[in-house]
Short mmCIF file of C-alpha atoms in Angstrom, two decimals:
data_model
loop_
_atom_site.label_atom_id
_atom_site.label_comp_id
_atom_site.label_asym_id
_atom_site.label_seq_id
_atom_site.Cartn_x
_atom_site.Cartn_y
_atom_site.Cartn_z
CA MET A 1 25.55 17.33 -53.25
CA THR A 2 26.74 14.10 -54.85
CA LYS A 3 27.13 14.80 -58.51
CA ARG A 4 27.58 11.17 -59.47
CA GLN A 5 26.49 7.85 -58.11
CA ILE A 6 29.20 6.72 -55.69
CA PRO A 7 29.44 2.94 -55.20
CA GLY A 8 28.75 1.97 -51.60
CA TYR A 9 27.99 5.51 -50.51
CA SER A 10 24.82 5.31 -48.45
CA TYR A 11 24.67 8.62 -46.58
CA GLY A 12 21.18 9.45 -45.40
CA THR A 13 19.62 6.19 -46.61
CA ALA A 14 17.68 3.56 -44.69
CA GLU A 15 20.65 1.17 -45.14
CA VAL A 16 22.62 3.08 -42.51
CA PRO A 17 21.96 1.81 -38.97
CA LYS A 18 21.10 4.35 -36.29
CA SER A 19 24.13 5.45 -34.30
CA HIS A 20 24.65 4.38 -30.70
CA VAL A 21 25.58 7.99 -30.04
CA SER A 22 22.77 10.34 -29.09
CA MET A 23 22.34 13.85 -30.47
CA GLN A 24 22.98 15.08 -26.92
CA GLU A 25 26.33 13.26 -26.74
CA ALA A 26 27.31 14.57 -30.15
CA ALA A 27 26.38 18.12 -29.11
CA GLU A 28 28.46 17.78 -25.94
CA SER A 29 31.40 16.57 -27.99
CA GLN A 30 31.02 19.64 -30.21
CA THR A 31 31.27 21.77 -27.09
CA SER A 32 34.34 19.82 -25.94
CA ALA A 33 35.92 20.57 -29.32
CA GLY A 34 35.07 24.27 -29.07
CA PHE A 35 32.89 24.24 -32.17
CA THR A 36 31.27 27.63 -32.86
CA GLU A 37 28.95 29.15 -35.43
CA GLU A 38 32.01 30.77 -36.99
CA ASP A 39 33.51 27.30 -37.46
CA HIS A 40 30.36 26.21 -39.28
CA ARG A 41 30.67 29.19 -41.61
CA PHE A 42 34.36 28.48 -42.26
CA LEU A 43 33.56 24.82 -42.95
CA ARG A 44 31.02 25.82 -45.57
CA LEU A 45 33.61 28.12 -47.13
CA ALA A 46 36.10 25.25 -47.06
CA GLY A 47 33.54 23.12 -48.89
CA GLU A 48 33.42 25.67 -51.70
CA VAL A 49 37.19 26.01 -51.81
CA LEU A 50 37.83 22.26 -51.82
CA ALA A 51 34.93 21.28 -54.11
CA ASP A 52 36.98 20.89 -57.30
CA GLN A 53 40.14 19.70 -55.52
CA THR A 54 38.91 16.58 -53.76
CA LYS A 55 40.21 14.13 -56.37
CA GLN A 56 43.66 15.68 -56.18
CA ILE A 57 43.64 15.68 -52.35
CA VAL A 58 42.65 12.04 -52.06
CA GLU A 59 45.25 11.14 -54.68
CA HIS A 60 47.80 13.03 -52.57
CA TRP A 61 46.81 11.08 -49.43
CA ARG A 62 46.36 7.67 -50.99
CA ALA A 63 48.99 7.46 -53.74
CA GLY A 64 51.32 10.14 -52.39
CA ILE A 65 51.46 9.11 -48.73
CA ILE A 66 49.56 5.97 -47.67
CA ALA A 67 50.95 3.85 -50.53
CA GLY A 68 54.45 4.63 -49.26
CA ILE A 69 53.85 3.63 -45.62
CA PRO A 70 54.39 -0.14 -45.21
CA HIS A 71 51.91 -0.57 -42.34
CA LEU A 72 49.18 1.50 -44.05
CA ALA A 73 49.44 0.48 -47.69
CA PRO A 74 48.06 -3.07 -47.14
CA HIS A 75 44.60 -1.79 -46.18
CA SER A 76 43.58 -1.43 -49.82
CA ARG A 77 45.43 -4.53 -51.05
CA THR A 78 44.82 -8.26 -51.04
CA PRO A 79 46.14 -10.39 -48.18
CA GLU A 80 49.01 -11.27 -50.56
CA GLY A 81 49.82 -7.58 -50.99
CA ASP A 82 48.49 -7.16 -54.53
CA PRO A 83 46.69 -3.96 -55.49
CA ILE A 84 42.90 -4.06 -55.92
CA PRO A 85 42.44 -1.14 -58.32
CA GLU A 86 38.65 -1.30 -58.37
CA TYR A 87 38.45 -1.27 -54.57
CA LEU A 88 40.84 1.66 -54.41
CA ALA A 89 38.90 3.55 -57.08
CA LYS A 90 35.57 3.11 -55.30
CA SER A 91 36.87 3.92 -51.88
CA ASN A 92 38.70 6.95 -53.28
CA LEU A 93 35.37 8.28 -54.57
CA ARG A 94 33.87 7.85 -51.10
CA PHE A 95 36.96 9.46 -49.55
CA GLU A 96 36.49 12.44 -51.88
CA GLN A 97 32.84 12.71 -50.93
CA TRP A 98 33.80 12.51 -47.23
CA ILE A 99 35.81 15.72 -47.63
CA LEU A 100 32.71 17.49 -48.91
CA ASP A 101 30.46 15.89 -46.29
CA THR A 102 32.86 17.10 -43.59
CA CYS A 103 32.46 20.64 -44.86
CA LEU A 104 28.88 20.79 -46.07
CA ARG A 105 26.62 18.31 -44.29
CA PRO A 106 24.50 19.54 -41.38
CA ASP A 107 25.30 17.79 -38.10
CA ASP A 108 21.96 16.04 -37.76
CA GLN A 109 20.94 12.43 -37.11
CA ASP A 110 22.02 11.38 -40.63
CA TRP A 111 25.45 12.83 -39.96
CA ILE A 112 25.83 11.00 -36.64
CA ASP A 113 24.59 7.76 -38.17
CA TYR A 114 27.06 7.99 -41.04
CA GLN A 115 29.94 8.68 -38.65
CA GLN A 116 29.21 5.30 -37.10
CA GLU A 117 28.98 3.71 -40.56
CA ILE A 118 32.36 5.19 -41.56
CA ALA A 119 33.96 3.86 -38.39
CA LEU A 120 32.38 0.42 -38.81
CA ARG A 121 33.78 0.24 -42.34
CA HIS A 122 37.26 0.58 -40.85
CA THR A 123 36.66 -2.20 -38.27
CA SER A 124 36.31 -5.94 -38.84
CA ALA A 125 32.54 -5.53 -38.50
CA LYS A 126 32.25 -4.02 -41.97
CA LYS A 127 35.62 -3.42 -43.67
CA ASN A 128 35.72 -4.78 -47.26
CA GLN A 129 32.03 -5.71 -47.22
CA VAL A 130 30.46 -2.96 -49.27
CA ASP A 131 32.99 -3.58 -52.06
CA GLY A 132 33.03 -7.36 -51.67
CA VAL A 133 36.82 -7.58 -51.50
CA GLN A 134 39.42 -9.45 -49.46
CA SER A 135 41.90 -7.20 -47.72
CA THR A 136 43.11 -6.45 -44.17
CA ALA A 137 40.44 -7.18 -41.58
CA PHE A 138 40.52 -3.68 -40.08
CA VAL A 139 42.43 -0.41 -39.90
CA PRO A 140 43.87 0.00 -36.39
CA LEU A 141 42.28 2.84 -34.43
CA ARG A 142 45.72 4.27 -33.62
CA ASP A 143 46.47 4.77 -37.30
CA LEU A 144 43.15 6.50 -37.90
CA ILE A 145 43.88 8.89 -35.05
CA ALA A 146 47.49 9.50 -36.04
CA PHE A 147 46.81 9.91 -39.77
CA VAL A 148 44.52 12.84 -38.99
CA ALA A 149 47.70 14.79 -38.28
CA ILE A 150 48.84 14.19 -41.86
CA MET A 151 45.43 15.09 -43.31
CA ASN A 152 45.36 18.31 -41.29
CA GLN A 153 48.85 19.26 -42.42
CA THR A 154 48.42 18.42 -46.08
CA ILE A 155 44.97 19.98 -46.52
CA ARG A 156 46.43 23.40 -45.64
CA PRO A 157 47.71 24.42 -49.11
CA TYR A 158 44.45 23.28 -50.77
CA LEU A 159 42.53 25.59 -48.43
CA ALA A 160 44.77 28.45 -49.52
CA ALA A 161 44.67 27.60 -53.22
CA LYS A 162 41.70 29.75 -54.20
CA GLY A 163 42.99 33.16 -53.18
CA ASN A 164 41.26 33.51 -49.82
CA SER A 165 42.96 35.73 -47.25
CA ALA A 166 45.43 34.23 -44.76
CA GLU A 167 42.84 34.77 -42.01
CA GLU A 168 40.21 32.89 -44.00
CA ALA A 169 42.62 30.06 -44.80
CA GLU A 170 43.50 29.77 -41.12
CA GLY A 171 39.84 29.93 -40.11
CA MET A 172 38.96 27.17 -42.59
CA HIS A 173 41.85 25.07 -41.33
CA ARG A 174 40.83 25.55 -37.70
CA ALA A 175 37.23 24.56 -38.48
CA TRP A 176 38.36 21.58 -40.56
CA SER A 177 40.66 20.35 -37.79
CA LYS A 178 37.87 20.65 -35.23
CA SER A 179 35.44 18.71 -37.38
CA ILE A 180 37.90 15.87 -37.92
CA GLN A 181 38.66 15.74 -34.22
CA LEU A 182 34.96 15.55 -33.50
CA GLN A 183 34.55 12.74 -36.01
CA LEU A 184 37.47 10.89 -34.40
CA ALA A 185 35.77 11.21 -31.02
CA LEU A 186 32.68 9.53 -32.49
CA TRP A 187 34.66 6.88 -34.40
CA ALA A 188 36.56 5.92 -31.24
CA GLY A 189 33.28 4.93 -29.61
CA THR A 190 32.43 2.64 -32.51
CA TYR A 191 35.84 0.98 -32.24
CA ALA A 192 36.07 0.79 -28.50
CA GLY A 193 32.49 0.49 -27.30
CA ARG A 194 30.87 2.74 -24.76
CA ASN A 195 32.93 1.72 -21.71
CA GLU A 196 34.50 4.99 -20.49
CA TRP A 197 33.98 6.35 -24.01
CA MET B 1 63.63 19.93 -16.62
CA THR B 2 61.30 20.07 -13.61
CA LYS B 3 62.31 23.13 -11.65
CA ARG B 4 60.16 22.22 -8.65
CA GLN B 5 58.88 19.06 -7.08
CA ILE B 6 55.51 18.37 -8.67
CA PRO B 7 53.12 16.31 -6.52
CA GLY B 8 52.24 13.02 -8.18
CA TYR B 9 54.53 13.59 -11.14
CA SER B 10 56.43 10.36 -11.65
CA TYR B 11 57.89 10.64 -15.16
CA GLY B 12 60.84 8.32 -15.66
CA THR B 13 60.60 6.69 -12.23
CA ALA B 14 60.22 3.03 -11.30
CA GLU B 15 56.65 3.78 -10.12
CA VAL B 16 55.47 4.03 -13.74
CA PRO B 17 54.42 0.65 -15.16
CA LYS B 18 55.82 -0.38 -18.51
CA SER B 19 53.52 0.49 -21.40
CA HIS B 20 51.63 -2.20 -23.29
CA VAL B 21 52.70 -0.37 -26.42
CA SER B 22 56.00 -1.40 -27.98
CA MET B 23 58.62 1.01 -29.27
CA GLN B 24 57.89 -0.44 -32.72
CA GLU B 25 54.18 0.39 -32.46
CA ALA B 26 54.96 3.89 -31.24
CA ALA B 27 57.39 4.41 -34.11
CA GLU B 28 54.76 3.24 -36.62
CA SER B 29 52.28 5.66 -35.10
CA GLN B 30 54.81 8.45 -35.55
CA THR B 31 54.99 7.51 -39.21
CA SER B 32 51.20 7.48 -39.46
CA ALA B 33 51.18 11.01 -38.02
CA GLY B 34 53.84 12.19 -40.47
CA PHE B 35 56.33 13.06 -37.76
CA THR B 36 59.66 14.31 -39.17
CA GLU B 37 63.00 15.53 -37.81
CA GLU B 38 61.82 19.06 -38.61
CA ASP B 39 58.84 18.50 -36.32
CA HIS B 40 61.20 17.46 -33.52
CA ARG B 41 63.17 20.67 -33.99
CA PHE B 42 60.01 22.78 -33.99
CA LEU B 43 58.79 21.02 -30.85
CA ARG B 44 62.03 21.90 -29.07
CA LEU B 45 61.63 25.50 -30.19
CA ALA B 46 58.04 25.41 -28.92
CA GLY B 47 59.36 24.19 -25.57
CA GLU B 48 61.57 27.28 -25.31
CA VAL B 49 58.78 29.58 -26.42
CA LEU B 50 56.22 28.11 -24.03
CA ALA B 51 58.54 27.57 -21.06
CA ASP B 52 57.49 30.66 -19.09
CA GLN B 53 53.87 30.61 -20.31
CA THR B 54 52.70 27.20 -19.10
CA LYS B 55 50.99 28.50 -15.96
CA GLN B 56 49.02 31.02 -18.01
CA ILE B 57 48.08 28.44 -20.66
CA VAL B 58 46.80 25.90 -18.15
CA GLU B 59 44.88 28.66 -16.36
CA HIS B 60 43.38 29.57 -19.74
CA TRP B 61 42.31 25.95 -20.36
CA ARG B 62 41.18 25.07 -16.85
CA ALA B 63 39.64 28.28 -15.46
CA GLY B 64 38.91 29.94 -18.79
CA ILE B 65 37.34 27.05 -20.67
CA ILE B 66 36.86 23.75 -18.82
CA ALA B 67 35.30 25.40 -15.75
CA GLY B 68 32.61 26.85 -18.03
CA ILE B 69 31.64 23.57 -19.73
CA PRO B 70 29.04 21.73 -17.61
CA HIS B 71 30.07 18.23 -18.68
CA LEU B 72 33.81 18.88 -18.22
CA ALA B 73 33.95 21.00 -15.06
CA PRO B 74 32.96 18.12 -12.70
CA HIS B 75 36.17 16.19 -13.37
CA SER B 76 38.09 18.28 -10.83
CA ARG B 77 35.21 18.62 -8.35
CA THR B 78 33.65 16.42 -5.66
CA PRO B 79 30.70 14.18 -6.55
CA GLU B 80 28.53 16.94 -5.02
CA GLY B 81 30.02 19.49 -7.42
CA ASP B 82 32.19 21.35 -4.93
CA PRO B 83 35.63 22.59 -5.96
CA ILE B 84 38.72 20.75 -4.67
CA PRO B 85 41.28 23.56 -4.84
CA GLU B 86 44.22 21.43 -3.75
CA TYR B 87 43.46 18.77 -6.38
CA LEU B 88 43.12 21.41 -9.06
CA ALA B 89 46.38 23.07 -8.00
CA LYS B 90 48.34 19.84 -8.08
CA SER B 91 46.91 18.62 -11.36
CA ASN B 92 47.46 22.06 -12.87
CA LEU B 93 51.17 21.75 -12.06
CA ARG B 94 51.25 18.36 -13.79
CA PHE B 95 49.30 19.81 -16.72
CA GLU B 96 51.90 22.59 -17.03
CA GLN B 97 54.71 20.07 -16.95
CA TRP B 98 52.93 18.00 -19.61
CA ILE B 99 53.17 20.95 -22.01
CA LEU B 100 56.94 20.98 -21.55
CA ASP B 101 57.20 17.20 -21.72
CA THR B 102 55.27 17.28 -25.00
CA CYS B 103 57.86 19.64 -26.43
CA LEU B 104 61.10 18.58 -24.80
CA ARG B 105 61.10 14.92 -23.78
CA PRO B 106 62.75 12.39 -26.10
CA ASP B 107 60.34 9.74 -27.39
CA ASP B 108 61.95 6.82 -25.60
CA GLN B 109 60.62 4.04 -23.36
CA ASP B 110 60.04 6.49 -20.48
CA TRP B 111 57.93 8.64 -22.78
CA ILE B 112 55.81 5.72 -23.94
CA ASP B 113 55.40 4.47 -20.38
CA TYR B 114 54.27 7.88 -19.17
CA GLN B 115 51.75 8.18 -22.00
CA GLN B 116 50.09 5.08 -20.62
CA GLU B 117 50.26 6.50 -17.09
CA ILE B 118 48.63 9.77 -18.24
CA ALA B 119 45.83 7.86 -19.94
CA LEU B 120 45.30 5.58 -16.93
CA ARG B 121 44.97 8.64 -14.71
CA HIS B 122 42.00 9.71 -16.85
CA THR B 123 40.32 6.29 -16.59
CA SER B 124 38.67 4.64 -13.60
CA ALA B 125 41.82 2.54 -13.16
CA LYS B 126 43.75 5.47 -11.71
CA LYS B 127 41.81 8.77 -11.76
CA ASN B 128 41.89 10.59 -8.38
CA GLN B 129 44.31 8.07 -6.86
CA VAL B 130 47.58 9.95 -6.88
CA ASP B 131 45.92 12.92 -5.18
CA GLY B 132 43.71 10.83 -2.90
CA VAL B 133 40.53 12.69 -3.82
CA GLN B 134 36.92 11.81 -4.61
CA SER B 135 35.73 13.10 -7.98
CA THR B 136 34.30 11.73 -11.24
CA ALA B 137 35.38 8.15 -11.89
CA PHE B 138 36.87 8.91 -15.31
CA VAL B 139 37.11 11.44 -18.13
CA PRO B 140 35.30 10.06 -21.19
CA LEU B 141 37.65 9.25 -24.07
CA ARG B 142 35.47 11.27 -26.44
CA ASP B 143 36.07 14.45 -24.43
CA LEU B 144 39.82 13.87 -24.35
CA ILE B 145 39.83 13.51 -28.13
CA ALA B 146 37.55 16.47 -28.75
CA PHE B 147 39.24 18.82 -26.28
CA VAL B 148 42.49 18.47 -28.22
CA ALA B 149 40.85 20.71 -30.83
CA ILE B 150 40.51 23.45 -28.21
CA MET B 151 44.07 23.01 -26.98
CA ASN B 152 45.40 23.18 -30.53
CA GLN B 153 43.42 26.33 -31.26
CA THR B 154 44.22 28.17 -28.05
CA ILE B 155 47.94 27.32 -27.93
CA ARG B 156 48.44 29.23 -31.21
CA PRO B 157 48.84 32.77 -29.80
CA TYR B 158 51.22 31.53 -27.10
CA LEU B 159 53.44 30.03 -29.80
CA ALA B 160 53.49 33.41 -31.54
CA ALA B 161 54.03 35.44 -28.37
CA LYS B 162 57.83 35.54 -28.41
CA GLY B 163 58.42 37.22 -31.72
CA ASN B 164 59.15 34.17 -33.88
CA SER B 165 58.36 34.45 -37.57
CA ALA B 166 54.97 33.39 -38.91
CA GLU B 167 56.65 30.37 -40.52
CA GLU B 168 58.19 29.33 -37.22
CA ALA B 169 54.92 29.82 -35.36
CA GLU B 170 53.15 27.67 -37.93
CA GLY B 171 55.90 25.06 -37.83
CA MET B 172 55.69 24.89 -34.04
CA HIS B 173 51.93 24.60 -34.21
CA ARG B 174 52.11 21.81 -36.77
CA ALA B 175 54.62 19.88 -34.68
CA TRP B 176 52.59 20.45 -31.51
CA SER B 177 49.39 19.23 -33.17
CA LYS B 178 51.14 16.11 -34.46
CA SER B 179 52.55 15.28 -31.05
CA ILE B 180 49.17 15.60 -29.36
CA GLN B 181 47.57 13.45 -32.04
CA LEU B 182 50.23 10.83 -31.49
CA GLN B 183 49.65 10.93 -27.74
CA LEU B 184 45.91 10.54 -28.34
CA ALA B 185 46.58 7.47 -30.47
CA LEU B 186 48.50 5.95 -27.56
CA TRP B 187 45.94 7.03 -24.93
CA ALA B 188 43.12 5.47 -26.93
CA GLY B 189 44.77 2.06 -26.58
CA THR B 190 44.91 2.45 -22.81
CA TYR B 191 41.22 3.33 -22.73
CA ALA B 192 40.01 0.82 -25.24
CA GLY B 193 42.40 -2.10 -24.98
CA ARG B 194 44.27 -3.63 -27.87
CA ASN B 195 41.31 -5.03 -29.80
CA GLU B 196 41.56 -3.40 -33.25
CA TRP B 197 43.60 -0.62 -31.61
#
């Protein structure tokens, strides 16, 4: 699945700690999100459709949107506000791979574990560590949650870019949106702890 | 806006505590969600389109979906699992009004304050209180986040039910989804506190 070696990408390896979320809790969250077999099929289709567009999509999000939002741009810069091109390049590669993982990875223990790892890498527990950089201490949970709305809006044309029918494009978008929402539900627990999570 | 007296509905009154979220933080979250003037217009249109469908929509969510999910159904039942019809009826009315508030209320201090109140009423701080009932102590944050995916999917046909163009229906859906995501971002802070929120 990963065609190149991605710096800091440790999906499915022994480096990734076991999630505090159980398979049962993850399955219940899937039910709460209305995830169906059809959604799984549409996600796999989305993975095929997006496969050669991930670089462009992440560029769109990072350079096209995040870089222009004053309270989001600092998260890939130094505390003084200077760019860290190498950090951005590496995390862009992981961001690209995340799009494919969202679409193509089975929702097994590795998947749950890596959801926790992704969340941790946005909190002060692990942000900046894998790349050995100095930047903001964490990305606020509220911005993660809110930015999903932008990702869901802007992914739409990429899902329609390969000539699939309008129904298929909508089905892929629905499945994509559900998967992200499910991931957010898991990430929130890593940020907030298990109290009333 | 509220055509009838809704039990326990206190939007804009002195009973609602001031939110811990500032107007500045809420505005930044709007930016993180990509909220535009066009979205505000589409939300108002959605309010008109949904106005006489809210009872049906909430029935769809509550009786049609939540009641059939074993880990969600208990939240409107007694600890023994018995229905509490009066509780359900009252909270359904508030749920219906929430749909209209999502579409039609201006995003001012009252709106921010009531977002906190809504979240509190799903946590052990305030769940069950306004109706004086005994039920589950709280709704887990993860289920709130995940269930948004179901609401976003199932609201779609209702947005298209009044003969608007496909573009308008999609615009309304996009604006709706952004608003819910923004509300989730605010609710998460009430659940989780301000640490890395």
